[in-house]
């Protein structure tokens, strides 16, 4: 039973009012929250924004508070909104607080100022209703964990509902704060209170967020001992979700199998985690089991998780089957499902289907635009990606970090500084350049495009430079051949106290490879061993090729032989090092040794080996290796391999064989190989074939026709 609110006579006059009302003064509330918070934060009542001192002269009168949507027309909104005359008289019940938490009231009220949370604790006389306390504490967790903690401390008679409200609030966090749920339960047990079903569900949620298998299992054991929720669907679903998030897939599946009343949510919890772990086949298996019994039908969440599982393995046949299943079951294609399908079709090189789905979306947010942009870039369709990005700007969808990452990375790869500058301007317009990672990406784009002045300008504007900033700046100098500037930048970085990582060392080695002096490389070599970077494969490979370019192939051999975990990249590096010095015999020996050690060569291996054969004039060996690529190693010859063979045959004077090889190749762009063959025709004075090739080049590249004149 609620008590009557205090009358005006029970309150002090304005002149005597120096502190906010204490718990004893608020006799209408068995549970009073917020007074200590107000005292520490505000000092005196006259300083409370939007609250006049004559507030305490009025008798609080209950209003009929019907909160439907948090709109300004509702009486509760009018009562609580800062500056409203109604707020001075209002009281609130559990149902009304529940309405606040369930209708998005906090967003519509714009509760971003801390004083507004106090308005619901002191200015609104909250009744001694346990459920009101629960919902009120939950409401405070929305903007600030500290406000909820302070309010909880002010509760005089804490019961299991108040404790559970705090546990539930902590459990919503996915970071370290979720540990607070278990700390609160410890205090709860010290007070002689036992956890209920809602408490256990929240604890399982917290254990899942923290990936704390031990804590989650303890909660499970507690529930079994106390027979709490043994047949409760929500608790059992929480158990499946917790075990799945902790990586205990077999236990999660066992709990699901033993559950008599399986729900869609419990199946979703297991399928989602399997999809996240990349266990696509298992996710599809449980999806099929879900459809077989219990008269359960997958919802959009289920299908989104299953589609994500297909995406992990690019299973096109399952994608189309699932899409057809969605259409047959008349399942609404919401934004999540549509976005997942678009992403999957993009990865499977089905951009036409992805575009159809995208065009049928009525409301397009930033996420779906990002997926389309990434899909076009993944398929090499840069122009289409730019068009989608332009549409995104026109429709006022705000680009975010993911948008910028996709675009700048793509423009850096193609070396298009013009479009990169356009994206840079949009980044500046939306204030994204304040992010250090974005600034580093813009620097990287300009560095790849050779725009070193722009790189330096952005670098100088960054106040808190990290290792990526220094590395990109050094890389920019290396890309345009300014190795001295790169080494000077490294010395400047050292003076700031930054410790170089493997990326910095690799860039520094590239600079010294251009300079050609092995003495500084020896110093870097010593640093690598002192800092244990010797275990980094990329660093050691860079060291090998740098020694080779500096003329010390003997040291490069020693470094390679001293490596313990040699990977394919290390073998490719050593083969390339021998190729730099023209040691074709050693190249072929290394290639044979790779075969003996059951290492499968890749496209880079064949490029280095065929290039060595070309320079050494080993036509027979080159033909044999080229022919074995597809038949023995399932490596499809690419443009650089055909160019190596054309160069090899051209040097040997076998021009007709080289021409037939190019004509029979599946290459889309034959211009590069034709130019190589045209140069060989000039060397061997084969005018007839040269004229034929020149005419074909005119058809392939008419814009550079002047380059194909045959000089006699």
Short mmCIF file of C-alpha atoms in Angstrom, two decimals, residues 655 678-693 710:
data_model
loop_
_atom_site.label_atom_id
_atom_site.label_comp_id
_atom_site.label_asym_id
_atom_site.label_seq_id
_atom_site.Cartn_x
_atom_site.Cartn_y
_atom_site.Cartn_z
CA UNK A 655 59.13 -16.43 -82.55
CA UNK A 678 57.26 -7.37 -80.83
CA UNK A 679 60.55 -6.43 -79.17
CA UNK A 680 61.90 -9.91 -79.96
CA UNK A 681 60.84 -9.49 -83.61
CA UNK A 682 62.91 -6.30 -83.79
CA UNK A 683 65.94 -8.08 -82.32
CA UNK A 684 65.68 -10.99 -84.76
CA UNK A 685 64.60 -8.72 -87.67
CA UNK A 686 61.41 -10.68 -88.35
CA UNK A 687 59.55 -7.88 -90.14
CA UNK A 688 56.64 -9.97 -91.38
CA UNK A 689 55.64 -11.27 -87.97
CA UNK A 690 56.38 -7.87 -86.45
CA UNK A 691 53.92 -6.15 -88.77
CA UNK A 692 51.26 -8.73 -87.93
CA UNK A 693 51.80 -8.23 -84.19
CA UNK A 710 58.44 -1.05 -86.90
#
